[in-house]
PDB file of C-alpha atoms and ligand atoms in Angstrom:
ATOM      1  CA  MET A 528    -109.580   4.598 -30.391  1.00  0.00           C
ATOM      2  CA  ASN A 529    -108.406   7.575 -28.903  1.00  0.00           C
ATOM      3  CA  PRO A 530    -107.136   7.122 -24.951  1.00  0.00           C
ATOM      4  CA  VAL A 531    -109.442   8.455 -23.505  1.00  0.00           C
ATOM      5  CA  MET A 532    -112.258   7.799 -24.091  1.00  0.00           C
ATOM      6  CA  GLU A 533    -110.878   4.128 -24.118  1.00  0.00           C
ATOM      7  CA  ALA A 534    -110.349   4.345 -20.524  1.00  0.00           C
ATOM      8  CA  ILE A 535    -113.925   5.715 -19.628  1.00  0.00           C
ATOM      9  CA  LEU A 536    -115.190   2.840 -22.081  1.00  0.00           C
ATOM     10  CA  THR A 537    -113.117   0.272 -20.196  1.00  0.00           C
ATOM     11  CA  ARG A 538    -112.581   1.489 -16.590  1.00  0.00           C
ATOM     12  CA  ARG A 539    -114.612  -0.638 -14.267  1.00  0.00           C
ATOM     13  CA  SER A 540    -115.248  -0.639 -10.100  1.00  0.00           C
ATOM     14  CA  ILE A 541    -112.996  -3.178  -9.153  1.00  0.00           C
ATOM     15  CA  ARG A 542    -113.832  -5.339  -6.011  1.00  0.00           C
ATOM     16  CA  SER A 543    -110.979  -7.802  -5.770  1.00  0.00           C
ATOM     17  CA  PHE A 544    -107.511  -6.978  -5.164  1.00  0.00           C
ATOM     18  CA  THR A 545    -104.416  -8.807  -4.945  1.00  0.00           C
ATOM     19  CA  GLY A 546    -102.239  -7.360  -2.178  1.00  0.00           C
ATOM     20  CA  GLU A 547     -99.314  -6.150  -4.972  1.00  0.00           C
ATOM     21  CA  LYS A 548     -98.478  -2.540  -3.331  1.00  0.00           C
ATOM     22  CA  ILE A 549     -98.422   0.668  -5.170  1.00  0.00           C
ATOM     23  CA  THR A 550     -95.909   2.098  -5.675  1.00  0.00           C
ATOM     24  CA  ARG A 551     -95.220   5.747  -4.367  1.00  0.00           C
ATOM     25  CA  ASP A 552     -95.503   7.637  -7.820  1.00  0.00           C
ATOM     26  CA  SER A 553     -98.411   5.563  -8.545  1.00  0.00           C
ATOM     27  CA  LEU A 554    -100.092   7.415  -5.580  1.00  0.00           C
ATOM     28  CA  GLU A 555     -98.242  11.201  -6.399  1.00  0.00           C
ATOM     29  CA  MET A 556    -100.145  10.276  -9.520  1.00  0.00           C
ATOM     30  CA  LEU A 557    -103.348   9.872  -8.501  1.00  0.00           C
ATOM     31  CA  VAL A 558    -103.312  12.567  -6.334  1.00  0.00           C
ATOM     32  CA  GLU A 559    -102.179  14.767  -9.615  1.00  0.00           C
ATOM     33  CA  ALA A 560    -105.492  13.499 -11.795  1.00  0.00           C
ATOM     34  CA  ALA A 561    -107.858  14.640  -8.426  1.00  0.00           C
ATOM     35  CA  ARG A 562    -105.921  18.537  -8.006  1.00  0.00           C
ATOM     36  CA  TYR A 563    -107.008  19.065 -11.519  1.00  0.00           C
ATOM     37  CA  ALA A 564    -110.093  17.826 -11.657  1.00  0.00           C
ATOM     38  CA  PRO A 565    -112.906  20.962 -12.261  1.00  0.00           C
ATOM     39  CA  SER A 566    -113.957  22.829  -8.981  1.00  0.00           C
ATOM     40  CA  GLY A 567    -116.903  25.051  -8.344  1.00  0.00           C
ATOM     41  CA  MET A 568    -115.789  28.385  -8.742  1.00  0.00           C
ATOM     42  CA  ASN A 569    -112.439  27.166  -8.575  1.00  0.00           C
ATOM     43  CA  LYS A 570    -112.782  26.972  -4.933  1.00  0.00           C
ATOM     44  CA  GLN A 571    -110.199  23.683  -4.360  1.00  0.00           C
ATOM     45  CA  LEU A 572    -111.661  23.520  -1.051  1.00  0.00           C
ATOM     46  CA  TRP A 573    -111.205  19.406  -0.767  1.00  0.00           C
ATOM     47  CA  LYS A 574    -108.395  17.475   0.598  1.00  0.00           C
ATOM     48  CA  PHE A 575    -107.209  13.645  -0.307  1.00  0.00           C
ATOM     49  CA  THR A 576    -106.262  11.416   2.216  1.00  0.00           C
ATOM     50  CA  VAL A 577    -104.188   8.780   1.516  1.00  0.00           C
ATOM     51  CA  VAL A 578    -104.029   5.840   3.691  1.00  0.00           C
ATOM     52  CA  GLN A 579    -101.617   3.007   2.926  1.00  0.00           C
ATOM     53  CA  GLU A 580    -101.034   1.909   6.462  1.00  0.00           C
ATOM     54  CA  PRO A 581    -102.893  -1.003   7.439  1.00  0.00           C
ATOM     55  CA  ALA A 582    -102.968  -1.034  10.746  1.00  0.00           C
ATOM     56  CA  LEU A 583    -104.863   2.881   9.884  1.00  0.00           C
ATOM     57  CA  LEU A 584    -106.894   1.212   7.109  1.00  0.00           C
ATOM     58  CA  GLN A 585    -108.182  -1.375   9.518  1.00  0.00           C
ATOM     59  CA  LYS A 586    -108.552   0.809  12.379  1.00  0.00           C
ATOM     60  CA  LEU A 587    -110.509   2.858  10.039  1.00  0.00           C
ATOM     61  CA  ALA A 588    -112.819  -0.741   7.819  1.00  0.00           C
ATOM     62  CA  ALA A 589    -113.635  -1.139  11.449  1.00  0.00           C
ATOM     63  CA  VAL A 590    -114.915   1.860  13.304  1.00  0.00           C
ATOM     64  CA  ILE A 591    -116.915   1.530   9.769  1.00  0.00           C
ATOM     65  CA  ALA A 592    -117.922  -1.630  10.907  1.00  0.00           C
ATOM     66  CA  GLN A 593    -118.803  -1.225  14.032  1.00  0.00           C
ATOM     67  CA  GLU A 594    -121.232   2.559  13.041  1.00  0.00           C
ATOM     68  CA  LEU A 595    -123.125   0.714  10.049  1.00  0.00           C
ATOM     69  CA  GLY A 596    -123.372  -3.026  11.677  1.00  0.00           C
ATOM     70  CA  ARG A 597    -121.307  -4.728   8.928  1.00  0.00           C
ATOM     71  CA  ASP A 598    -119.304  -7.853   9.514  1.00  0.00           C
ATOM     72  CA  GLN A 599    -115.569  -7.520  11.691  1.00  0.00           C
ATOM     73  CA  GLY A 600    -114.817  -8.675   8.185  1.00  0.00           C
ATOM     74  CA  TYR A 601    -115.273  -5.364   6.205  1.00  0.00           C
ATOM     75  CA  ASN A 602    -112.373  -4.402   5.131  1.00  0.00           C
ATOM     76  CA  PHE A 603    -112.834  -1.983   2.038  1.00  0.00           C
ATOM     77  CA  TYR A 604    -113.141  -5.424  -0.394  1.00  0.00           C
ATOM     78  CA  GLY A 605    -109.571  -6.167   0.699  1.00  0.00           C
ATOM     79  CA  ALA A 606    -108.040  -3.050  -1.018  1.00  0.00           C
ATOM     80  CA  ASN A 607    -105.038  -2.212   0.236  1.00  0.00           C
ATOM     81  CA  VAL A 608    -105.422   2.109  -0.350  1.00  0.00           C
ATOM     82  CA  LEU A 609    -107.761   4.570   0.334  1.00  0.00           C
ATOM     83  CA  ILE A 610    -107.848   7.923  -0.576  1.00  0.00           C
ATOM     84  CA  LEU A 611    -110.608  10.053   1.343  1.00  0.00           C
ATOM     85  CA  ALA A 612    -111.822  12.941  -0.662  1.00  0.00           C
ATOM     86  CA  SER A 613    -113.199  15.683   1.596  1.00  0.00           C
ATOM     87  CA  ASN A 614    -114.384  19.057   1.452  1.00  0.00           C
ATOM     88  CA  GLU A 615    -115.229  21.971   3.929  1.00  0.00           C
ATOM     89  CA  ARG A 616    -118.312  21.252   5.121  1.00  0.00           C
ATOM     90  CA  ASP A 617    -120.050  24.558   4.054  1.00  0.00           C
ATOM     91  CA  ASN A 618    -118.955  24.112   0.745  1.00  0.00           C
ATOM     92  CA  PRO A 619    -122.040  24.416  -1.523  1.00  0.00           C
ATOM     93  CA  TYR A 620    -119.612  22.523  -4.571  1.00  0.00           C
ATOM     94  CA  GLY A 621    -118.167  20.431  -1.929  1.00  0.00           C
ATOM     95  CA  VAL A 622    -120.236  16.980  -3.296  1.00  0.00           C
ATOM     96  CA  GLU A 623    -119.146  18.344  -7.215  1.00  0.00           C
ATOM     97  CA  ASP A 624    -115.651  18.286  -6.630  1.00  0.00           C
ATOM     98  CA  CYS A 625    -115.300  15.246  -5.074  1.00  0.00           C
ATOM     99  CA  ALA A 626    -117.132  13.441  -7.463  1.00  0.00           C
ATOM    100  CA  CYS A 627    -115.062  15.724 -10.398  1.00  0.00           C
ATOM    101  CA  ALA A 628    -111.356  14.616  -7.904  1.00  0.00           C
ATOM    102  CA  LEU A 629    -112.530  11.139  -7.776  1.00  0.00           C
ATOM    103  CA  GLU A 630    -113.748  10.054 -11.132  1.00  0.00           C
ATOM    104  CA  ASN A 631    -110.296  11.785 -12.115  1.00  0.00           C
ATOM    105  CA  ILE A 632    -109.238   9.139  -9.549  1.00  0.00           C
ATOM    106  CA  PHE A 633    -110.329   5.970 -10.865  1.00  0.00           C
ATOM    107  CA  LEU A 634    -109.548   6.754 -14.719  1.00  0.00           C
ATOM    108  CA  ALA A 635    -105.799   7.500 -13.783  1.00  0.00           C
ATOM    109  CA  ALA A 636    -105.435   4.656 -11.866  1.00  0.00           C
ATOM    110  CA  HIS A 637    -107.271   2.122 -14.689  1.00  0.00           C
ATOM    111  CA  SER A 638    -104.817   3.746 -17.363  1.00  0.00           C
ATOM    112  CA  LEU A 639    -102.400   2.382 -14.469  1.00  0.00           C
ATOM    113  CA  GLY A 640    -103.322  -1.155 -13.966  1.00  0.00           C
ATOM    114  CA  ILE A 641    -104.882  -0.085 -10.648  1.00  0.00           C
ATOM    115  CA  GLY A 642    -108.440  -0.563 -10.105  1.00  0.00           C
ATOM    116  CA  SER A 643    -111.056   0.623  -8.163  1.00  0.00           C
ATOM    117  CA  VAL A 644    -114.125   1.195  -6.542  1.00  0.00           C
ATOM    118  CA  TRP A 645    -116.179   3.987  -4.682  1.00  0.00           C
ATOM    119  CA  ILE A 646    -116.461   3.610  -1.141  1.00  0.00           C
ATOM    120  CA  ASN A 647    -119.541   5.647   0.303  1.00  0.00           C
ATOM    121  CA  GLN A 648    -120.046   4.631   3.859  1.00  0.00           C
ATOM    122  CA  LEU A 649    -117.927   7.267   5.218  1.00  0.00           C
ATOM    123  CA  LYS A 650    -120.119  10.102   4.154  1.00  0.00           C
ATOM    124  CA  GLY A 651    -123.313   9.694   6.728  1.00  0.00           C
ATOM    125  CA  ILE A 652    -120.627   8.803   9.341  1.00  0.00           C
ATOM    126  CA  CYS A 653    -118.051  10.811   9.961  1.00  0.00           C
ATOM    127  CA  ASP A 654    -119.328  13.023  12.486  1.00  0.00           C
ATOM    128  CA  VAL A 655    -120.266  10.761  14.571  1.00  0.00           C
ATOM    129  CA  PRO A 656    -117.836  10.778  17.451  1.00  0.00           C
ATOM    130  CA  ALA A 657    -116.041   7.758  17.150  1.00  0.00           C
ATOM    131  CA  VAL A 658    -115.300   8.217  13.616  1.00  0.00           C
ATOM    132  CA  ARG A 659    -114.290  11.064  13.649  1.00  0.00           C
ATOM    133  CA  GLN A 660    -111.855   9.820  16.153  1.00  0.00           C
ATOM    134  CA  VAL A 661    -109.857   7.589  13.684  1.00  0.00           C
ATOM    135  CA  LEU A 662    -110.065  10.614  11.113  1.00  0.00           C
ATOM    136  CA  ARG A 663    -108.395  12.792  13.121  1.00  0.00           C
ATOM    137  CA  GLN A 664    -105.592  10.416  13.406  1.00  0.00           C
ATOM    138  CA  LEU A 665    -105.852  11.169   9.485  1.00  0.00           C
ATOM    139  CA  ARG A 666    -105.754  15.018  10.192  1.00  0.00           C
ATOM    140  CA  LEU A 667    -109.010  15.748   8.920  1.00  0.00           C
ATOM    141  CA  PRO A 668    -109.690  19.086   9.116  1.00  0.00           C
ATOM    142  CA  GLU A 669    -112.138  19.456  11.518  1.00  0.00           C
ATOM    143  CA  ASN A 670    -114.830  21.325   8.884  1.00  0.00           C
ATOM    144  CA  HIS A 671    -114.000  18.607   6.467  1.00  0.00           C
ATOM    145  CA  VAL A 672    -117.033  16.055   6.140  1.00  0.00           C
ATOM    146  CA  VAL A 673    -116.028  12.983   4.102  1.00  0.00           C
ATOM    147  CA  LEU A 674    -117.764  12.902   0.573  1.00  0.00           C
ATOM    148  CA  GLY A 675    -116.403   9.788  -0.949  1.00  0.00           C
ATOM    149  CA  ALA A 676    -113.554   7.507  -1.056  1.00  0.00           C
ATOM    150  CA  ALA A 677    -111.272   5.573  -3.566  1.00  0.00           C
ATOM    151  CA  ALA A 678    -110.868   2.111  -2.867  1.00  0.00           C
ATOM    152  CA  LEU A 679    -107.527   0.631  -4.875  1.00  0.00           C
ATOM    153  CA  GLY A 680    -105.683  -2.165  -5.470  1.00  0.00           C
ATOM    154  CA  TYR A 681    -104.162  -4.364  -8.082  1.00  0.00           C
ATOM    155  CA  PRO A 682    -107.242  -6.417 -10.150  1.00  0.00           C
ATOM    156  CA  SER A 683    -107.143 -10.104  -8.962  1.00  0.00           C
ATOM    157  CA  GLY A 684    -108.995 -10.836 -11.853  1.00  0.00           C
ATOM    158  CA  PRO A 685    -110.488  -9.980 -14.965  1.00  0.00           C
ATOM    159  CA  ALA A 686    -112.867  -6.386 -15.202  1.00  0.00           C
ATOM    160  CA  PRO A 687    -116.535  -7.740 -14.292  1.00  0.00           C
ATOM    161  CA  LYS A 688    -118.421  -7.037 -17.885  1.00  0.00           C
ATOM    162  CA  ALA A 689    -119.903  -3.068 -18.204  1.00  0.00           C
ATOM    163  CA  VAL A 690    -123.542  -3.357 -16.640  1.00  0.00           C
ATOM    164  CA  LYS A 691    -126.409  -2.052 -19.215  1.00  0.00           C
ATOM    165  CA  ARG A 692    -126.044   1.560 -20.359  1.00  0.00           C
ATOM    166  CA  PRO A 693    -129.874   2.639 -21.158  1.00  0.00           C
ATOM    167  CA  HIS A 694    -129.854   5.231 -24.011  1.00  0.00           C
ATOM    168  CA  VAL A 695    -130.824   8.889 -22.051  1.00  0.00           C
ATOM    169  CA  ALA A 696    -130.342  10.920 -24.366  1.00  0.00           C
ATOM    170  CA  GLU A 697    -132.192  13.549 -26.125  1.00  0.00           C
ATOM    171  CA  TRP A 698    -131.018  15.221 -29.387  1.00  0.00           C
ATOM    172  CA  PHE A 699    -132.038  18.512 -30.934  1.00  0.00           C
ATOM    173  CA  LEU A 700    -129.018  18.173 -33.513  1.00  0.00           C
ATOM    174  CA  GLU A 701    -128.427  21.183 -35.979  1.00  0.00           C
ATOM    175  CA  LYS A 702    -130.032  20.111 -39.911  1.00  0.00           C
ATOM    176  CA  GLU A 703    -127.338  19.300 -41.820  1.00  0.00           C
TER     177      GLU A 703
HETATM  178  C1  FMN B1048    -121.848   7.903  -5.379  1.00  0.00           C
HETATM  179  C2  FMN B1048    -121.512   6.644  -5.862  1.00  0.00           C
HETATM  180  C3  FMN B1048    -121.272   5.785  -4.758  1.00  0.00           C
HETATM  181  C4  FMN B1048    -120.800   3.836  -5.072  1.00  0.00           C
HETATM  182  N1  FMN B1048    -120.957   3.591  -3.512  1.00  0.00           N
HETATM  183  C5  FMN B1048    -120.363   1.875  -3.629  1.00  0.00           C
HETATM  184  C6  FMN B1048    -120.022   1.490  -2.511  1.00  0.00           C
HETATM  185  O1  FMN B1048    -120.370   2.071  -1.471  1.00  0.00           O
HETATM  186  N2  FMN B1048    -119.436   0.116  -2.524  1.00  0.00           N
HETATM  187  C7  FMN B1048    -119.614  -0.331  -3.865  1.00  0.00           C
HETATM  188  O2  FMN B1048    -118.733  -1.377  -3.712  1.00  0.00           O
HETATM  189  N3  FMN B1048    -119.854   0.343  -4.963  1.00  0.00           N
HETATM  190  C8  FMN B1048    -120.010   2.038  -4.996  1.00  0.00           C
HETATM  191  N4  FMN B1048    -120.391   2.314  -5.949  1.00  0.00           N
HETATM  192  C9  FMN B1048    -119.890   2.324  -7.304  1.00  0.00           C
HETATM  193  C10 FMN B1048    -121.055   2.046  -8.012  1.00  0.00           C
HETATM  194  O3  FMN B1048    -121.896   0.652  -7.619  1.00  0.00           O
HETATM  195  C11 FMN B1048    -121.000   1.097  -9.555  1.00  0.00           C
HETATM  196  O4  FMN B1048    -120.556   2.474  -9.973  1.00  0.00           O
HETATM  197  C12 FMN B1048    -121.732   1.227 -10.628  1.00  0.00           C
HETATM  198  O5  FMN B1048    -122.829  -0.430 -10.389  1.00  0.00           O
HETATM  199  C13 FMN B1048    -122.142   0.759 -11.671  1.00  0.00           C
HETATM  200  O6  FMN B1048    -120.294  -0.110 -12.567  1.00  0.00           O
HETATM  201  P1  FMN B1048    -119.199   0.512 -13.150  1.00  0.00           P
HETATM  202  O7  FMN B1048    -118.587   1.360 -11.884  1.00  0.00           O
HETATM  203  O8  FMN B1048    -118.324  -0.747 -12.685  1.00  0.00           O
HETATM  204  O9  FMN B1048    -119.237   0.817 -13.866  1.00  0.00           O
HETATM  205  C14 FMN B1048    -120.620   3.898  -6.174  1.00  0.00           C
HETATM  206  C15 FMN B1048    -120.431   4.626  -6.931  1.00  0.00           C
HETATM  207  C16 FMN B1048    -121.109   5.530  -6.778  1.00  0.00           C
HETATM  208  C17 FMN B1048    -121.025   6.574  -8.046  1.00  0.00           C
END
């Protein structure tokens, strides 16, 4: 099968990870994949914040748990890297741009044997002062909001089965 199609069809959200470290080279490749995503009017106003440092990951998880009332074990499924996708608050294409970039990250990660899952929790709370304080430590610009994140790590088991995909297309093809 065409390798791009194969990656699209076999990628699954992974929620259980080994402790194996992702190399800097692999992380660079994921950021490169993100940077080459399409963006509305080619604005490229996004920023990708790669967090591997355990103390910072823990700090981020703790403040999310606190704000959302999650238990203190909340840890992004034990992923050892989080890539935040942020964009300028006023960019009308910010959500779409970051979604394209995150999907590129997921597919590129999958092609490297790295598992991933979208982490949505920061989106609604990134302006809460306690959360913003941690984001400031990660040098997130004040005019940026976090629109999504990729949790990444090596999968600790086989990929889950694909969830059912209903047929949702209508076809109006040219007659042969
Ligand atoms: C916008 C968006 C937000 C998501 N947020 C989360 C999340 O916070 N936590 C999580 O475990 N999965 C999250 N997911 C992953 C979905 O649950 C997952 O993609 C879906 O169940 C289909 O499974 P698959 O990715 O294995 O095909 C999110 C996906 C999207 C597109």
